[in-house]
Coordinates of C-alpha atoms in Angstrom, one line a residue:
M1 CA 303.0 125.3 0.1
T2 CA 302.2 121.6 -0.4
S3 CA 304.0 119.7 -3.3
T4 CA 302.5 119.5 -6.5
F5 CA 302.0 115.0 -5.5
H6 CA 300.2 116.0 -2.3
S7 CA 296.4 115.0 -3.2
I8 CA 298.3 111.7 -5.2
E9 CA 299.7 111.0 -2.2
T10 CA 296.6 111.4 0.1
S11 CA 294.4 109.1 -2.4
K12 CA 297.0 106.4 -2.3
R13 CA 296.7 106.3 1.5
S14 CA 292.7 106.3 1.3
L15 CA 293.1 103.6 -1.0
V16 CA 295.8 101.6 1.4
T17 CA 293.4 102.2 3.9
T18 CA 289.8 101.2 2.4
T19 CA 292.2 98.1 1.1
A20 CA 292.7 96.8 4.3
S21 CA 289.0 97.7 5.4
L22 CA 287.9 95.4 3.1
S23 CA 290.4 92.9 3.4
T24 CA 289.3 92.5 7.0
V25 CA 285.6 92.3 6.0
S26 CA 286.6 89.2 3.2
H27 CA 288.5 87.6 6.2
N28 CA 285.3 88.0 9.0
I29 CA 282.7 86.5 6.1
A30 CA 285.3 83.8 5.7
N31 CA 285.2 83.1 9.2
A32 CA 281.3 83.7 9.3
D33 CA 280.7 80.0 11.1
S34 CA 284.4 79.1 12.3
A35 CA 284.6 78.2 16.2
G36 CA 285.8 81.1 18.3
Y37 CA 286.0 83.5 15.6
S38 CA 285.8 86.9 16.7
R39 CA 284.4 89.6 14.3
Q40 CA 287.9 92.0 13.6
V41 CA 287.6 95.7 12.5
V42 CA 290.4 98.5 11.4
H43 CA 290.8 101.3 13.2
T44 CA 292.1 104.1 11.0
S45 CA 292.7 107.7 12.0
A46 CA 293.8 111.2 10.0
T47 CA 297.3 111.3 9.9
N48 CA 299.5 114.2 10.2
P49 CA 298.4 117.5 8.3
L50 CA 301.2 119.7 6.6
E51 CA 302.2 123.0 8.0
A52 CA 302.8 125.3 5.5
V53 CA 306.9 126.6 5.4
A54 CA 307.1 130.2 6.9
F55 CA 309.6 132.2 8.6
K56 CA 307.4 133.2 11.8
N57 CA 304.2 132.6 10.6
A58 CA 302.1 130.8 7.9
T59 CA 300.3 133.2 5.9
S60 CA 298.2 130.5 4.1
A61 CA 294.6 128.9 5.3
G62 CA 295.8 126.6 7.5
Q63 CA 296.8 123.2 8.1
I64 CA 297.0 120.9 5.0
G65 CA 295.1 117.2 5.4
T66 CA 297.5 114.5 4.6
G67 CA 295.2 111.3 4.5
V68 CA 294.3 108.5 6.4
E69 CA 296.0 104.9 7.9
A70 CA 295.0 102.1 9.5
T71 CA 296.1 102.2 12.7
S72 CA 295.5 98.6 13.9
V73 CA 293.3 96.1 13.4
Q74 CA 291.4 94.5 16.8
R75 CA 288.6 92.2 17.4
V76 CA 285.6 92.8 19.2
R77 CA 286.0 91.1 22.4
S78 CA 284.1 91.5 25.7
L79 CA 285.9 90.3 28.8
F80 CA 283.0 90.5 31.0
L81 CA 280.8 87.9 28.7
D82 CA 284.1 85.8 28.2
T83 CA 284.2 85.6 32.4
Q84 CA 280.4 85.3 32.5
F85 CA 280.0 82.5 30.0
Q86 CA 282.9 80.1 31.1
G87 CA 281.8 80.2 34.9
E88 CA 277.9 78.7 33.1
N89 CA 279.8 76.5 30.9
S90 CA 281.3 74.8 33.8
S91 CA 278.4 75.1 35.5
L92 CA 276.6 73.3 33.0
G93 CA 279.2 70.6 32.6
S94 CA 278.6 69.5 36.2
W95 CA 274.8 69.3 36.1
D96 CA 275.1 67.2 32.7
I97 CA 277.3 64.7 34.1
R98 CA 275.1 64.3 37.8
S99 CA 272.1 64.3 35.4
D100 CA 273.1 61.4 32.9
T101 CA 274.8 59.6 36.3
L102 CA 271.3 59.6 38.0
N103 CA 269.5 58.4 34.4
K104 CA 271.3 55.7 34.3
L105 CA 271.1 55.0 38.5
E106 CA 267.3 55.1 37.4
T107 CA 267.7 52.7 34.6
I108 CA 269.7 50.3 36.9
V109 CA 267.4 50.2 39.5
N110 CA 264.6 50.2 37.1
E111 CA 261.7 51.2 39.3
P112 CA 259.0 50.8 39.0
S113 CA 258.1 47.8 36.8
D114 CA 257.5 44.5 36.9
T115 CA 260.9 43.2 36.5
G116 CA 262.5 45.5 39.3
L117 CA 264.0 44.6 42.7
Q118 CA 260.7 44.9 44.4
T119 CA 258.6 42.4 42.6
V120 CA 261.5 40.1 43.3
I121 CA 261.5 41.0 46.9
N122 CA 257.6 40.3 46.4
N123 CA 257.9 37.1 45.1
F124 CA 260.2 35.9 48.2
W125 CA 257.5 37.0 50.5
S126 CA 255.0 35.3 48.3
S127 CA 256.7 32.1 48.4
W128 CA 256.8 31.8 52.5
S129 CA 253.2 32.6 52.6
D130 CA 252.5 29.6 50.0
L131 CA 255.0 27.5 52.1
S132 CA 252.9 28.3 55.2
N133 CA 249.7 27.3 53.5
N134 CA 251.4 23.5 52.6
P135 CA 254.8 23.6 54.4
Q136 CA 255.9 20.0 53.4
S137 CA 255.0 20.2 49.9
T138 CA 258.4 20.0 48.1
T139 CA 257.3 22.5 45.3
N140 CA 256.8 24.8 47.3
Q141 CA 260.1 24.6 49.1
K142 CA 261.9 24.4 45.7
I143 CA 259.7 28.1 44.3
L144 CA 261.4 29.2 47.7
K145 CA 264.6 28.6 47.0
E146 CA 264.3 30.0 43.7
N147 CA 262.7 33.1 44.6
T148 CA 265.4 33.4 47.0
L149 CA 268.1 33.2 44.7
A150 CA 266.5 35.3 42.2
L151 CA 266.7 38.1 45.0
T152 CA 270.2 37.6 45.2
D153 CA 271.2 37.6 42.0
A154 CA 268.9 40.9 41.6
M155 CA 271.1 42.6 44.5
N156 CA 274.1 41.0 43.4
Q157 CA 273.9 42.2 39.8
M158 CA 272.5 45.5 40.8
S159 CA 275.8 45.7 43.0
K160 CA 277.9 45.4 39.4
Q161 CA 276.2 47.4 37.8
L162 CA 277.0 50.0 40.5
D163 CA 280.7 49.4 40.8
A164 CA 280.7 49.2 37.0
L165 CA 278.9 52.6 36.4
S166 CA 281.8 53.9 39.6
N167 CA 284.5 52.4 37.8
N168 CA 283.6 54.1 34.8
L169 CA 283.4 57.3 36.2
T170 CA 286.4 56.8 37.6
S171 CA 287.9 56.1 33.9
S172 CA 286.3 59.3 32.4
V173 CA 287.8 61.6 35.1
S174 CA 291.5 59.9 34.0
L175 CA 290.4 60.7 30.5
D176 CA 289.4 64.2 30.6
S177 CA 292.8 64.6 32.4
T178 CA 294.3 63.8 29.0
T179 CA 292.1 66.1 27.1
I180 CA 292.4 69.2 29.8
N181 CA 296.3 68.3 29.7
S182 CA 295.9 68.8 26.2
L183 CA 294.0 72.3 26.2
L184 CA 296.6 73.5 28.5
S185 CA 299.3 72.5 26.4
T186 CA 297.7 74.7 23.3
V187 CA 297.2 77.9 26.0
G188 CA 300.8 77.4 26.7
S189 CA 302.3 77.2 23.2
L190 CA 299.8 80.3 22.0
N191 CA 300.9 82.6 24.6
K192 CA 304.3 82.2 23.0
S193 CA 303.4 82.6 19.4
I194 CA 301.3 85.8 20.5
M195 CA 304.1 87.2 22.5
S196 CA 306.2 86.6 19.5
V197 CA 304.1 88.1 16.9
E198 CA 303.1 91.0 19.1
S199 CA 306.6 92.1 20.3
Q200 CA 307.2 92.9 16.4
G201 CA 303.7 95.4 16.9
N202 CA 301.2 93.4 15.1
D203 CA 297.7 92.3 16.9
A204 CA 297.8 88.8 17.0
N205 CA 293.8 88.5 16.6
D206 CA 293.2 84.9 15.2
L207 CA 295.9 83.5 17.8
R208 CA 294.1 85.2 20.4
D209 CA 290.6 83.7 18.9
S210 CA 292.4 80.6 19.4
R211 CA 293.6 81.0 23.1
D212 CA 290.3 82.4 24.0
Y213 CA 288.5 79.6 21.9
A214 CA 290.9 76.6 23.6
I215 CA 289.5 78.4 27.4
D216 CA 285.7 77.9 26.5
Q217 CA 286.2 74.5 25.8
L218 CA 288.5 74.0 30.0
S219 CA 285.9 75.6 30.8
K220 CA 283.4 72.7 30.3
Y221 CA 285.7 70.5 32.3
G222 CA 286.4 72.8 35.6
N223 CA 286.4 76.0 36.8
V224 CA 288.9 78.1 35.5
Q225 CA 290.4 81.6 36.2
V226 CA 292.2 83.4 33.7
T227 CA 294.5 86.3 34.3
Q228 CA 296.5 88.4 31.9
L229 CA 300.0 89.0 32.4
S230 CA 303.1 90.5 30.2
D231 CA 304.0 87.1 28.9
G232 CA 300.5 86.0 28.1
Y233 CA 297.9 84.2 30.1
Q234 CA 297.8 82.9 33.3
V235 CA 295.1 79.7 33.8
N236 CA 293.9 78.8 37.2
F237 CA 292.2 75.5 37.0
G238 CA 290.4 73.7 39.5
G239 CA 292.4 76.1 42.3
Q240 CA 295.7 74.9 40.6
N241 CA 298.2 77.2 38.7
A242 CA 298.1 74.8 35.7
V243 CA 299.3 77.5 33.1
T244 CA 301.7 80.5 33.4
G245 CA 303.1 82.0 30.3
T246 CA 304.8 79.1 28.4
T247 CA 304.8 77.1 31.3
V248 CA 302.1 74.2 31.7
T249 CA 301.7 72.1 35.0
P250 CA 299.8 68.8 33.8
V251 CA 297.0 67.8 36.2
T252 CA 296.6 64.5 37.1
A253 CA 293.6 62.1 37.9
A254 CA 295.4 61.9 41.4
S255 CA 295.7 65.9 41.6
L256 CA 291.9 66.3 40.1
Q257 CA 290.6 64.3 43.2
T258 CA 292.8 66.2 45.6
A259 CA 291.0 69.8 44.5
Y260 CA 287.5 68.3 44.6
E261 CA 287.8 67.1 48.0
G262 CA 289.3 70.4 49.1
G263 CA 286.6 71.9 47.7
T264 CA 288.8 74.4 45.0
L265 CA 286.8 72.1 42.1
S266 CA 283.4 73.3 42.3
S267 CA 281.9 72.7 39.0
G268 CA 283.0 71.3 35.4
E269 CA 282.8 67.7 34.1
V270 CA 285.3 66.4 36.3
H271 CA 283.0 67.9 39.2
G272 CA 280.6 66.2 38.1
Y273 CA 282.1 62.6 37.5
L274 CA 284.0 63.0 41.7
L275 CA 280.6 64.2 42.9
S276 CA 278.0 61.6 41.2
R277 CA 280.7 58.5 42.0
D278 CA 281.7 59.9 45.6
T279 CA 277.9 60.4 46.3
Y280 CA 275.1 59.2 44.3
V281 CA 276.6 55.9 43.3
A282 CA 278.3 55.2 46.5
D283 CA 275.0 56.4 48.4
Y284 CA 272.9 54.1 46.8
K285 CA 275.2 51.5 46.6
S286 CA 275.6 51.7 50.9
Q287 CA 271.7 51.6 51.0
L288 CA 271.6 48.7 49.0
N289 CA 273.8 47.0 51.1
Q290 CA 272.4 48.4 54.2
L291 CA 269.1 46.3 52.6
A292 CA 271.1 42.9 51.7
N293 CA 272.3 42.8 55.2
T294 CA 269.3 43.9 57.6
L295 CA 267.4 41.1 55.6
A296 CA 270.0 38.7 56.3
N297 CA 271.0 39.9 60.1
G298 CA 269.7 43.2 60.8
D299 CA 267.9 42.9 64.2
L300 CA 263.9 42.6 64.1
T301 CA 261.8 42.0 67.1
V302 CA 259.0 38.7 66.4
K303 CA 256.7 37.3 68.5
L304 CA 256.9 33.7 68.9
P305 CA 253.6 31.7 69.9
S306 CA 253.1 29.7 72.6
G307 CA 253.5 25.9 72.1
S308 CA 256.6 27.0 69.9
V309 CA 259.9 24.7 70.8
I310 CA 263.0 25.9 70.8
P311 CA 266.1 24.2 68.9
E312 CA 268.7 22.7 71.8
G313 CA 270.9 25.1 73.5
T314 CA 269.4 28.0 72.3
V315 CA 269.8 31.2 74.2
L316 CA 266.8 34.5 73.6
N317 CA 266.6 37.3 76.2
G318 CA 269.3 35.8 77.9
V319 CA 267.7 32.1 78.5
T320 CA 269.6 29.5 77.4
Y321 CA 266.4 26.7 76.0
S322 CA 267.5 23.1 76.6
T323 CA 265.7 19.7 77.4
A324 CA 267.0 19.5 80.6
A325 CA 266.0 23.1 82.0
G326 CA 262.6 21.4 80.4
N327 CA 261.9 24.9 79.1
R328 CA 262.2 24.3 75.4
T329 CA 258.2 24.4 74.5
L330 CA 256.9 27.9 75.0
T331 CA 254.0 28.0 77.7
S332 CA 253.0 31.8 76.5
D333 CA 254.2 34.1 73.6
L334 CA 257.6 34.7 73.4
T335 CA 259.0 38.4 72.2
V336 CA 262.5 38.1 70.9
T337 CA 264.5 40.0 68.8
V338 CA 267.0 37.9 66.2
K339 CA 269.1 38.7 63.9
G340 CA 267.5 39.1 60.2
I341 CA 266.1 36.4 58.4
N342 CA 269.1 34.3 59.4
G343 CA 268.7 34.1 63.4
L344 CA 264.8 33.8 62.7
H345 CA 265.3 30.8 60.3
Q346 CA 267.6 28.9 62.9
L347 CA 264.7 28.9 65.2
G348 CA 262.7 26.7 62.4
Y349 CA 262.5 22.7 61.7
N350 CA 262.9 21.2 58.5
S351 CA 260.9 18.6 56.9
S352 CA 263.6 16.0 59.4
G353 CA 263.2 17.5 62.2
K354 CA 266.6 19.7 62.4
A355 CA 267.0 22.6 63.7
G356 CA 267.5 25.2 60.2
G357 CA 270.9 27.6 60.4
D358 CA 271.8 30.3 58.4
F359 CA 269.5 31.0 55.7
F360 CA 272.0 33.7 53.4
G361 CA 275.8 33.2 53.5
T362 CA 278.0 34.8 51.4
T363 CA 279.7 34.3 47.8
D364 CA 283.0 35.2 48.9
G365 CA 282.9 33.4 52.5
S366 CA 283.5 37.0 54.3
G367 CA 281.0 37.4 57.4
T368 CA 279.7 41.0 56.3
V369 CA 276.8 40.5 54.0
N370 CA 276.5 43.2 50.8
A371 CA 274.5 43.3 48.0
G372 CA 277.1 42.4 45.8
N373 CA 278.2 38.8 48.3
I374 CA 274.9 37.8 49.4
T375 CA 273.3 34.2 48.5
M376 CA 271.1 31.5 49.6
N377 CA 272.7 28.8 51.9
K378 CA 274.9 26.6 50.0
T379 CA 273.3 23.8 52.2
L380 CA 269.4 25.1 51.3
Q381 CA 270.3 25.5 47.3
D382 CA 271.5 21.7 47.1
D383 CA 268.8 20.3 48.9
A384 CA 265.5 22.6 49.6
S385 CA 264.1 20.2 51.9
Q386 CA 266.3 21.8 54.2
I387 CA 264.6 24.7 54.6
A388 CA 263.1 25.6 57.6
F389 CA 259.1 26.1 58.1
S390 CA 257.7 24.9 61.5
L391 CA 258.1 26.2 65.1
R392 CA 256.8 23.0 66.8
T393 CA 258.2 19.1 67.0
T394 CA 257.5 16.1 69.0
G395 CA 259.8 13.8 70.8
T396 CA 263.1 14.5 71.8
G397 CA 266.5 13.4 71.3
A398 CA 266.9 11.3 68.5
N399 CA 263.3 10.5 68.2
E400 CA 262.4 14.5 67.8
K401 CA 259.9 15.2 64.5
V402 CA 258.6 18.0 63.2
V403 CA 254.9 18.5 63.6
T404 CA 253.2 17.6 60.5
G405 CA 251.6 20.3 58.5
N406 CA 252.8 22.9 60.9
G407 CA 254.5 26.1 59.0
G408 CA 254.4 28.4 62.0
L409 CA 258.0 29.7 61.0
A410 CA 257.0 30.5 57.0
L411 CA 254.1 32.4 58.8
L412 CA 256.6 34.6 61.0
M413 CA 258.7 34.9 57.6
T414 CA 255.7 35.9 55.5
E415 CA 254.9 38.8 58.3
L416 CA 258.4 39.7 58.4
Q417 CA 256.9 41.5 54.7
N418 CA 255.1 44.5 57.3
T419 CA 257.8 44.2 60.4
K420 CA 259.8 47.1 61.1
M421 CA 263.5 46.6 60.9
D422 CA 266.2 48.9 61.5
F423 CA 268.0 49.7 58.6
G424 CA 270.7 52.1 60.5
G425 CA 268.3 55.0 60.4
T426 CA 266.9 56.9 63.1
T427 CA 263.2 55.2 63.0
P428 CA 262.8 51.5 62.3
T429 CA 261.2 50.7 58.5
T430 CA 259.8 48.0 56.6
V431 CA 261.6 46.5 53.8
Q432 CA 258.9 48.2 51.2
D433 CA 259.2 51.6 52.8
Y434 CA 263.2 51.4 53.4
F435 CA 263.1 50.4 49.3
N436 CA 260.8 52.9 48.1
G437 CA 262.9 55.4 50.1
I438 CA 265.4 54.5 48.1
V439 CA 263.8 54.4 44.5
G440 CA 262.3 58.0 45.9
Q441 CA 265.0 59.9 46.7
M442 CA 266.4 58.9 43.2
G443 CA 263.5 60.3 41.7
V444 CA 264.0 63.7 43.4
D445 CA 267.5 63.5 43.0
S446 CA 267.2 63.2 39.5
Q447 CA 264.7 65.4 39.1
E448 CA 266.4 68.1 40.0
A449 CA 270.1 67.4 38.3
T450 CA 267.3 67.6 35.2
R451 CA 266.2 71.2 36.4
Q452 CA 269.7 72.5 36.8
A453 CA 270.7 70.8 33.9
A454 CA 268.7 72.7 31.9
N455 CA 268.6 76.0 33.5
A456 CA 272.0 76.0 33.2
K457 CA 272.1 75.3 29.3
T458 CA 269.5 78.2 29.4
L459 CA 272.0 80.2 30.8
T460 CA 274.7 79.2 29.0
D461 CA 273.1 80.1 25.4
Q462 CA 271.6 83.2 27.1
V463 CA 275.3 84.4 27.5
D464 CA 276.9 82.6 24.6
A465 CA 274.1 84.9 22.6
S466 CA 274.8 88.1 23.9
R467 CA 278.6 87.2 23.1
K468 CA 278.2 86.4 20.0
S469 CA 275.6 89.5 19.2
V470 CA 279.3 91.5 20.4
S471 CA 282.1 89.4 18.9
G472 CA 280.4 87.4 16.1
V473 CA 279.9 87.8 12.4
S474 CA 276.6 89.3 10.9
L475 CA 276.7 88.9 7.4
D476 CA 274.1 91.6 7.1
E477 CA 276.5 94.3 8.5
E478 CA 280.0 93.0 6.6
M479 CA 277.9 93.4 3.7
T480 CA 276.9 96.9 4.5
D481 CA 280.4 97.4 5.2
L482 CA 281.7 96.1 2.3
I483 CA 279.4 98.7 0.5
K484 CA 280.6 101.3 2.0
F485 CA 284.3 100.4 1.6
Q486 CA 283.2 99.7 -2.0
H487 CA 282.1 103.3 -2.9
A488 CA 285.1 104.5 -0.5
Y489 CA 287.3 103.0 -2.4
S490 CA 285.6 104.3 -5.9
A491 CA 285.7 107.6 -4.7
A492 CA 289.3 107.5 -4.0
S493 CA 290.2 106.2 -7.4
R494 CA 287.9 108.9 -8.6
F495 CA 290.1 111.3 -6.9
M496 CA 293.4 109.7 -8.1
T497 CA 292.1 109.7 -11.7
T498 CA 290.7 113.7 -11.8
F499 CA 294.0 115.1 -10.5
D500 CA 295.8 113.1 -12.6
Q501 CA 293.6 114.6 -15.3
L502 CA 295.1 117.9 -13.8
L503 CA 298.5 117.0 -13.6
D504 CA 298.8 115.8 -17.5
K505 CA 296.7 119.6 -18.3
L506 CA 299.4 121.0 -16.1
I507 CA 302.1 119.6 -17.5
N508 CA 301.8 118.7 -21.1
S509 CA 299.5 122.1 -21.7
T510 CA 300.8 125.0 -20.1
G511 CA 302.6 127.2 -22.1
R512 CA 302.1 125.6 -25.1
V513 CA 300.0 128.6 -26.2
G514 CA 300.5 129.2 -30.0
L515 CA 301.9 126.3 -30.8

């Protein structure tokens, strides 16, 4: 038979177990808004029953239960949803950065607008048109000079802004590498702490939550793969083994660049920074450089009208034009290919009857013109009257003078607005169409990045909501559990009180009849 005090022990176990459940409910409620916290539950089981003592077979009704015990306190977590969230979060990180970068590029280009590069280019062509109508007007020459400087300054400024954006993206990778290393160190440290706690048979629920929250944060910066080992998490970041147990291998900006180039870093903020820098910014800067270089020195075909006088010693289509050869004055129209505006400007004459030199130059003295160094020839900046505008002269040698009122060269310059040039593509196109193509491509890229970022945000939020429905704390559910465990505690307490009264009757009243 069981002990006289057996039921007291049973009720005590019930009180202890219910107290653990109430404490866990309290812990859940307290952390309802804590980032990364997972709801915890107490798992219980019946304790081993008592078998009545007998020599061979018990003659009692059967085994007597001994109550309940809390076997473990575990967190509610879905590994599948965690992995899915980390993947979607990495995708969101990349698209957010790409969308933000393209928005900044749109701000730099600032098209369509009244103050963008297209307006400055149009003003440049208009100045040549005005000069062709009144070629010897010093006012028109100065206006052309100022509009040319406005064009080159706009390109210079745009190039500087693109360089600054590229440098900012590079700096962001370095900053992110510091944050990534901090999170990796946190995971390594938590691996050690969790091993220490769980080696003693306890459940390190809160430490595990902190570690998983660090992984969630880490997934924002790059693609993460987590493997559970005997000594904790093994974390693979961007294809690199970053954490194994307590061993942490820090990442660097250089290692992240290598991972990106190798294709193992395929998502996350760092991926977005590197892709934006090496694809978007680099591509648009390359196109802007191509625009500047083609304007200055790109191959373009023009038709020189009959009567034009070719400067002494000029070679066109393999023919040298000179006074000695008597072929400087064209007797018919001549179609030639020249090297951009510089090449065309060299075929004209200024107010002094001198042949024009290069129209564009570079600020750094290099031979290659790009958006960052293009400028107006220093000689023309200092004296706008040196700008060539005519194709005809009279006289020879020292007596050669420009024909008054002839603006043939200025007119050809104006017509370049609609002339197709070779910008390095498969099909020649006009300056306006080429620039419109840049702006159009940027608009399409930006729209696509914005759409992808919105989709990634929706997917991430959906997975997070699903995860919270499993792991999150519902105050309504916790209040329901609180009431349930409160009544269970009251019932166990009432049973203990009742049995105490029975024992009191047995101990203090039995055998006292007649006293």
